[in-house]
Coordinates of C-alpha atoms in Angstrom, one line a residue:
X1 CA 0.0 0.0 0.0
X2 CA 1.5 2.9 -1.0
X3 CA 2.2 5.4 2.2
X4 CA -0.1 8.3 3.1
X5 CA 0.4 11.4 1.6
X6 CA -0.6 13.3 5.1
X7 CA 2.6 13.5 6.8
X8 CA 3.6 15.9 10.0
X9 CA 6.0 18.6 8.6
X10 CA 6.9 20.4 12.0
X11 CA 5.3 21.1 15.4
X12 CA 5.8 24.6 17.2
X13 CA 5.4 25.7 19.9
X14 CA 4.6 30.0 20.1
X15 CA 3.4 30.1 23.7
X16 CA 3.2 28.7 26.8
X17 CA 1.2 30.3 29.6
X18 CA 3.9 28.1 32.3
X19 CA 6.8 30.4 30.9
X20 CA 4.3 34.0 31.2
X21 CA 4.8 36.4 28.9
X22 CA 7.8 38.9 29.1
X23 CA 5.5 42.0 26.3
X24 CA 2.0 41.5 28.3
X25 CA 2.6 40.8 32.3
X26 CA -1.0 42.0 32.6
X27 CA -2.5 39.1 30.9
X28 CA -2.5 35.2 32.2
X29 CA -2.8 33.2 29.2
X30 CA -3.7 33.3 25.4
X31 CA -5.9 31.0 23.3
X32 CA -8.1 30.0 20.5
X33 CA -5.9 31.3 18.2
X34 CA -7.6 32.6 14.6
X35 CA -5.4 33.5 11.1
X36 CA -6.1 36.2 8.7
X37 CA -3.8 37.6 6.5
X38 CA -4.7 41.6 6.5
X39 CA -3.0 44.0 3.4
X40 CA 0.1 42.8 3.7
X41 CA 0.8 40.5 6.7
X42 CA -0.8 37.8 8.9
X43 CA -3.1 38.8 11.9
X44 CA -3.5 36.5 14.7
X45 CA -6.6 37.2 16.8
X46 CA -6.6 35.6 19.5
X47 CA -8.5 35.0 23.5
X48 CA -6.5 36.0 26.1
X49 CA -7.1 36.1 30.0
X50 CA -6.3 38.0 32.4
X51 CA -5.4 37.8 36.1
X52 CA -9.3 38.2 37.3
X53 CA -10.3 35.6 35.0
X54 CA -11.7 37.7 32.6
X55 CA -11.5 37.1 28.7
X56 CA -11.4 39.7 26.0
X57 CA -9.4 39.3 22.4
X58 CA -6.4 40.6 21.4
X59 CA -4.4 41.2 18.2
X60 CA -0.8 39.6 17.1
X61 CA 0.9 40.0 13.8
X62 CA 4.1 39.2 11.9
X63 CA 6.0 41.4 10.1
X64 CA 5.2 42.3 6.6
X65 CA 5.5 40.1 3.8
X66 CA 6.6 36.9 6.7
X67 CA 5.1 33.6 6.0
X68 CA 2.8 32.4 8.4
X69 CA 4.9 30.0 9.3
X70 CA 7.4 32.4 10.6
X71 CA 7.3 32.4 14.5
X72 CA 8.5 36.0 15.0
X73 CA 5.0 37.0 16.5
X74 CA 4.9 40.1 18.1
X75 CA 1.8 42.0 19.4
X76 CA -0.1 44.3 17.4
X77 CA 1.5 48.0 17.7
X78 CA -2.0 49.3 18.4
X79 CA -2.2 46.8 21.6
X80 CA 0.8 47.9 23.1
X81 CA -0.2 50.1 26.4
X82 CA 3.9 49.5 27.6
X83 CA 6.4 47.0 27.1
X84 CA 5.1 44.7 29.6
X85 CA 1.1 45.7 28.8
X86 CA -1.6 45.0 26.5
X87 CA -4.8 46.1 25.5
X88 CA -7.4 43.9 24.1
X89 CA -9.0 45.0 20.6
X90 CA -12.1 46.1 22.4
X91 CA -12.9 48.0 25.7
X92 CA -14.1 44.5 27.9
X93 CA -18.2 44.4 28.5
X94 CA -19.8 46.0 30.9
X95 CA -21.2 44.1 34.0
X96 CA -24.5 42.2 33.2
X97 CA -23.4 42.1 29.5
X98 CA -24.2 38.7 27.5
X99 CA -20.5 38.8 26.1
X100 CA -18.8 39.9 29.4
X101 CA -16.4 36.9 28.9
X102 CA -15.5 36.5 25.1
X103 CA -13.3 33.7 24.1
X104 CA -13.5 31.0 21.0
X105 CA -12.3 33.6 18.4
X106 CA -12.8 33.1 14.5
X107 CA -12.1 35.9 11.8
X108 CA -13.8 35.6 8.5
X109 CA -14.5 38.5 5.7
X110 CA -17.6 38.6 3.4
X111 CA -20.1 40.4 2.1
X112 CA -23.3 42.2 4.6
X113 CA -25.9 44.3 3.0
X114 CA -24.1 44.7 0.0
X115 CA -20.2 45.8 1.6
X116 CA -17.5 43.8 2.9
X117 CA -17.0 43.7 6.4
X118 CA -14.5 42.1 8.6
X119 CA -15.8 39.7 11.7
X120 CA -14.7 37.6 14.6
X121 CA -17.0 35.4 15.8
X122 CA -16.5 34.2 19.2
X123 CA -18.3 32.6 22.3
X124 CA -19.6 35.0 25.2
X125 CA -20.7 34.7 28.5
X126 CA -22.3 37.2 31.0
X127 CA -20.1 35.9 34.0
X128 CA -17.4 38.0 35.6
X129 CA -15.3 35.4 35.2
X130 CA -14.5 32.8 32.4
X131 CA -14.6 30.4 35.1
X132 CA -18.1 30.0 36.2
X133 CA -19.4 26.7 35.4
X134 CA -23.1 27.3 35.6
X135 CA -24.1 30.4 32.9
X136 CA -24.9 28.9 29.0
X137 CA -22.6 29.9 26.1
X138 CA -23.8 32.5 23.1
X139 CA -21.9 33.4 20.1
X140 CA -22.1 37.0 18.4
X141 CA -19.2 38.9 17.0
X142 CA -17.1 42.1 16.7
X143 CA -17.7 43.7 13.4
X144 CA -15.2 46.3 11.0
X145 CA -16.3 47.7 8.6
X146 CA -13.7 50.0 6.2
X147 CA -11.5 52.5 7.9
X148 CA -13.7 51.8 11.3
X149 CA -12.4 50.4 14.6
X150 CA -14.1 47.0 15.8
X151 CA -17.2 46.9 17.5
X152 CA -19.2 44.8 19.7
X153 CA -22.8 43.5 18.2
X154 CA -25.7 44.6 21.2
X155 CA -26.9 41.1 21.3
X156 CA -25.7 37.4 20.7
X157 CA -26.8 36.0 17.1
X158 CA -30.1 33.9 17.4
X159 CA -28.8 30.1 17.5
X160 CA -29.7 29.0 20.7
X161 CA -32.8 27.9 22.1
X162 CA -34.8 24.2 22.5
X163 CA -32.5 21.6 22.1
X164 CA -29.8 24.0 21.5
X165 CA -29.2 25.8 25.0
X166 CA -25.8 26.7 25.3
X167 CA -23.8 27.6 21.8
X168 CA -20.2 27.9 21.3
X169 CA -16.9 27.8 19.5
X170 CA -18.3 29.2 16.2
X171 CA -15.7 28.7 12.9
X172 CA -17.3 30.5 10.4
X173 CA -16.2 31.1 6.5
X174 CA -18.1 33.0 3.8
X175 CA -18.2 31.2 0.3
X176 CA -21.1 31.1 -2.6
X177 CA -22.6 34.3 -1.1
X178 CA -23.1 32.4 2.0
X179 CA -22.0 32.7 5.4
X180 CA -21.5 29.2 7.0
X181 CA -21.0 28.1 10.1
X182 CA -20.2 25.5 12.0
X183 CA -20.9 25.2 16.0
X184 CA -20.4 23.5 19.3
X185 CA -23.7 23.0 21.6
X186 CA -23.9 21.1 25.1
X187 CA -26.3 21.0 27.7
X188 CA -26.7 24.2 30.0
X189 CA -26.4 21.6 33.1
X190 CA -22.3 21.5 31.8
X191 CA -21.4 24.8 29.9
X192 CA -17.8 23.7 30.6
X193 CA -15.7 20.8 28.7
X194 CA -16.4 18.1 31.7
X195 CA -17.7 15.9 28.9
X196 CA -17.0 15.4 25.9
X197 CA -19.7 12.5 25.6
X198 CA -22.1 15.6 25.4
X199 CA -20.6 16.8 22.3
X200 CA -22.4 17.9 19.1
X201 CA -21.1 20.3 16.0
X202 CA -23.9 21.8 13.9
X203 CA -23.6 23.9 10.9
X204 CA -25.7 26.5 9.3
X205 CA -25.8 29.4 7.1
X206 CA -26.9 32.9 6.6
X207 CA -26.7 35.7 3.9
X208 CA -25.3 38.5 6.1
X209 CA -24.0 36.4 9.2
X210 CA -26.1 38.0 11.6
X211 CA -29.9 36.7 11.4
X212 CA -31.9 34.6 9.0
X213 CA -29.6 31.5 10.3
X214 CA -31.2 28.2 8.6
X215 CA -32.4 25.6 11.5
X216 CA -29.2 24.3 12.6
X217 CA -28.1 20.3 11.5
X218 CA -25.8 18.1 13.5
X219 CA -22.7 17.5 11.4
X220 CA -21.1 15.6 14.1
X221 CA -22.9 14.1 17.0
X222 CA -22.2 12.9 20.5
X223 CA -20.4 9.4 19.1
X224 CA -17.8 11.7 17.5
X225 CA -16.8 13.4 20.4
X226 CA -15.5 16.6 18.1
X227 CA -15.2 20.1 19.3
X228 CA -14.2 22.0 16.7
X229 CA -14.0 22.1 13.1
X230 CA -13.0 24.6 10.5
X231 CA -12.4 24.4 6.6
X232 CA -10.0 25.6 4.2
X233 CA -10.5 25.3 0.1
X234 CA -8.9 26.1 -3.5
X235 CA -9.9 25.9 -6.6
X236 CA -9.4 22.0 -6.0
X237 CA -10.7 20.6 -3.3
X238 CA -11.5 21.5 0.4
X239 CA -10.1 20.3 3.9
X240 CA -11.9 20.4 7.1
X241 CA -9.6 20.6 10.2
X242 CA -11.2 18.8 13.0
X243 CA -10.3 18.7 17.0
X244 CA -11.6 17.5 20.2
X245 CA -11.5 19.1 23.4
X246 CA -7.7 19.7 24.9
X247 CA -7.9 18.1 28.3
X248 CA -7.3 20.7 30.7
X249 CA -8.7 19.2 33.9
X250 CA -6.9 16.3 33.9
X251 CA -9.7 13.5 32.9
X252 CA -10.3 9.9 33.5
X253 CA -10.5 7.7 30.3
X254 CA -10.1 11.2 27.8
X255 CA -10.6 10.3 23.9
X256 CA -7.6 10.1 22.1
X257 CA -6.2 13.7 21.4
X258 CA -4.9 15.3 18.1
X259 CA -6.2 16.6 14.6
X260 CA -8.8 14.9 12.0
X261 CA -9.2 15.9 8.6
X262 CA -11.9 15.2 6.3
X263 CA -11.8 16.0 2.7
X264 CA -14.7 17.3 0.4
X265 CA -14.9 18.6 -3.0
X266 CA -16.3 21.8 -2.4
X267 CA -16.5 24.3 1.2
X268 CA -20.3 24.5 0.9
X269 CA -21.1 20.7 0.2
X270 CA -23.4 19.0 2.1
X271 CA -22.0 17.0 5.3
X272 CA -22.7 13.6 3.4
X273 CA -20.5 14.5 0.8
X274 CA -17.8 14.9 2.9
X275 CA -14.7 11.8 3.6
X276 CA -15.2 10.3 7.1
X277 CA -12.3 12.2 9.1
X278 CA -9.1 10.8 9.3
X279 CA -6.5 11.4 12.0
X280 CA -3.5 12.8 11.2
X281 CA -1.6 13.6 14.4
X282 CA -2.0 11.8 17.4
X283 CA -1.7 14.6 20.3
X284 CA -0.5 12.0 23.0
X285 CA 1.7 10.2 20.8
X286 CA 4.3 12.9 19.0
X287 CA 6.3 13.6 22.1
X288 CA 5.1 17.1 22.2
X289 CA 4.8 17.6 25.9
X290 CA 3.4 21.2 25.8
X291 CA 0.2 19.4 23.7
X292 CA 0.3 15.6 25.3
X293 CA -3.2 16.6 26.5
X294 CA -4.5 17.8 23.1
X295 CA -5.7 20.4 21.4
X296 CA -8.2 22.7 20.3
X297 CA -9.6 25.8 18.4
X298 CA -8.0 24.8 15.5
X299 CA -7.2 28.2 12.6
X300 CA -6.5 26.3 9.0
X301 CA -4.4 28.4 6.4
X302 CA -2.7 27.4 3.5
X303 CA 1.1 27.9 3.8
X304 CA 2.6 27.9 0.8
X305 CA 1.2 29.0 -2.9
X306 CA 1.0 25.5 -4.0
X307 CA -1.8 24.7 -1.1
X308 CA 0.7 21.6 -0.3
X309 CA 1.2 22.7 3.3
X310 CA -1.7 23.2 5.8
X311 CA -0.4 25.4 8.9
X312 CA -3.3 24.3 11.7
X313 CA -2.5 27.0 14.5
X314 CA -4.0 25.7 17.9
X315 CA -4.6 25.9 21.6
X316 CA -2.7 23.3 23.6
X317 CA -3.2 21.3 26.6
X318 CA 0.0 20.6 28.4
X319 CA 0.8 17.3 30.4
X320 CA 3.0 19.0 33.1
X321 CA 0.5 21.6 34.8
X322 CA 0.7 20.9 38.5
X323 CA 1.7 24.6 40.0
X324 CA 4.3 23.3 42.4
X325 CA 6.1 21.3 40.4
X326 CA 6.5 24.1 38.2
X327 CA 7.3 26.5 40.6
X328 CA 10.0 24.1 42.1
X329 CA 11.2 23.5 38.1
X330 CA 11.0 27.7 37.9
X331 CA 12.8 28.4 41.1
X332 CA 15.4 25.4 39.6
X333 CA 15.7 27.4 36.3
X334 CA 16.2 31.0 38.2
X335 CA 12.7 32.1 36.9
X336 CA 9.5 33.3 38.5
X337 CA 7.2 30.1 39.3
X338 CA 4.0 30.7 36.9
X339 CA 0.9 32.5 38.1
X340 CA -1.7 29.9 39.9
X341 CA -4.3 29.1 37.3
X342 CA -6.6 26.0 37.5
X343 CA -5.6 25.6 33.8
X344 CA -2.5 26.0 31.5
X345 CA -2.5 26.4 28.3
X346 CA -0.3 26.4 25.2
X347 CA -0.5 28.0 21.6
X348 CA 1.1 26.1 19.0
X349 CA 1.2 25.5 15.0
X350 CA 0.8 22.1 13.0
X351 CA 2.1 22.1 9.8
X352 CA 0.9 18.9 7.7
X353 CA 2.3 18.4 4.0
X354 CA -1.2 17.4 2.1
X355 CA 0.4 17.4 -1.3
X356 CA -1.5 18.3 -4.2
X357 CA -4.3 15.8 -3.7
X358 CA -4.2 14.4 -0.3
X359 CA -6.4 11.0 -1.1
X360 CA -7.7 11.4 3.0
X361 CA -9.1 7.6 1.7
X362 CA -5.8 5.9 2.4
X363 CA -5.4 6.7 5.9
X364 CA -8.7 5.6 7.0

């Protein structure tokens, strides 16, 4: 049998919330990580928290021209309070606010009410900390419109409801005039990640990505165990980039850990006419110990012109995240032990060689 042509070109590490962050003392950890490549350089938008627990989003970029596989990612000039201080792209919510907690980031650009705009949809919650385990997820988005500063939309878009009480990690694209989306939903009893068991991904579209969303369909169910899932296409063929949830409590009996990808011949075909995914790197397997526990929030860009490599950027679960064994490593190393978090988390970037027809078939 002839060998797969899905192979693991590199694995890298960008951050590590253990280490801290010597530009932005003022914030805890970064995740959810999402690509777009703005006039004439990549963006990375991306979650970040801060020491009260509270989310907001924040802006990273390489220098122009860089490819995104470059790792000299510095934060936005615009963010930059002080050499040791960021701001977030958008003053945080006011109390009571259904978004005062945003996190689960995803850029995308198409066409509203007859104009381009600029988005990032992400997850919200009205808790004053990212933390609270009882409030439901919504999903909304910021919105930029041509020589404009992001804003905030009033009110999270209408997905939720019966059946569907708590919504999150949105990965949207617009293609075909369409704005499609793809979703996570649990119950409202577990708004958290305790179990992945509970797990379903729907997708559904919409001609401006704000209202008229068709009735949601379950693309992946509660057998599957996904958590995420976001598409990149050419002119050939498209790839869907497929995670479960990082393991950031430290689980009994997790699902095996890593990426999937599932290959169709368009972005807008129907979830039949997709391949069944196929898993291409096996998170607790590839020695990575800054991802052992998995990964999540996956950002799909192509890396090179011939759409041969597929950069997957990423939030990581670590498997070393007790605090005082890395304060004892940190005091070992000369270094300030990390702050005290209940979680740790990683940002890294997969970069797969998919060749110029990746045949997902012969790895299944």
């Amino acid at each position: 049998m002839p060998e797969p042509s899905v192979r693991v070109r590199e694995c890298t590490k960008l951050f590590d919330m253990r280490d801290g962050y010597p530009f932005a003392r003022n914030v805890l950890g970064f995740s959810d990580p999402s690509m777009a490549w703005i006039e004439d350089r990549w963006i990375m938008f991306i979650g970040g928290m801060v020491p009260t627990f509270r989310t907001n989003i924040y802006s990273f970029e390489l220098p122009p021209g860089a490819p995104v596989t470059s790792d000299q990612w510095r934060p936005s000039p615009s963010g930059v309070v002080s050499a040791r201080r960021l701001r977030p792209i958008v003053a945080q919510p006011g109390r009571g606010s259904w978004n005062r907690c945003m996190h689960s980031v995803c850029f995308a650009r198409g066409v509203a009410d007859g104009e381009t705009v600029e988005r990032i949809y992400h997850a919200g919650r009205s808790s004053e900390t990212v933390l609270n385990g009882r409030l439901p997820y919504r999903i909304g988005y910021l919105e930029r419109r041509h020589g404009e500063s992001w804003r905030s939309a009033p009110a999270p878009l209408p997905l939720h409801g019966p059946g569907l009480p708590s919504v999150l990690e949105p990965k949207v694209e617009y293609h075909d005039g369409l704005w499609r989306m793809r979703f996570l939903t649990i119950p409202a009893a577990k708004p958290g990640s305790e179990d992945p068991a509970q797990f379903r991904i729907m997708h559904t579209t919409s001609v401006n990505g704000r209202d008229g969303w068709t009735t949601p369909e379950e693309w992946f169910g509660t057998k599957d165990g996904f958590f995420d899932s976001v598409v990149v296409h050419d002119d050939n063929r498209a790839l869907m980039a497929i995670t479960r949830d990082s393991d950031l409590e430290g689980r009994v009996n997790n699902p095996p850990q890593g990426v999937w990808l599932s290959e169709a011949d368009g972005p807008g075909d129907p979830r039949p006419n997709w391949s069944r995914p196929a898993r291409v790197f096996a998170a607790e397997d590839a020695g990575y110990e800054w991802t052992a526990r998995g990964m999540c929030a996956p950002s799909a860009v192509w890396a090179d012109p011939e759409h041969e490599t597929l950069s997957v950027f990423f939030a990581g679960a670590p498997r070393d995240r007790t605090w005082s064994r890395l304060a004892i490593d940190a005091v070992r190393r000369r270094r300030l032990p990390p702050f005290p978090s209940p979680v740790y988390f990683t940002i890294g970037r997969l970069d797969l060689d998919v060749g110029g027809s990746s045949d997902l078939a012969r790895l299944q």
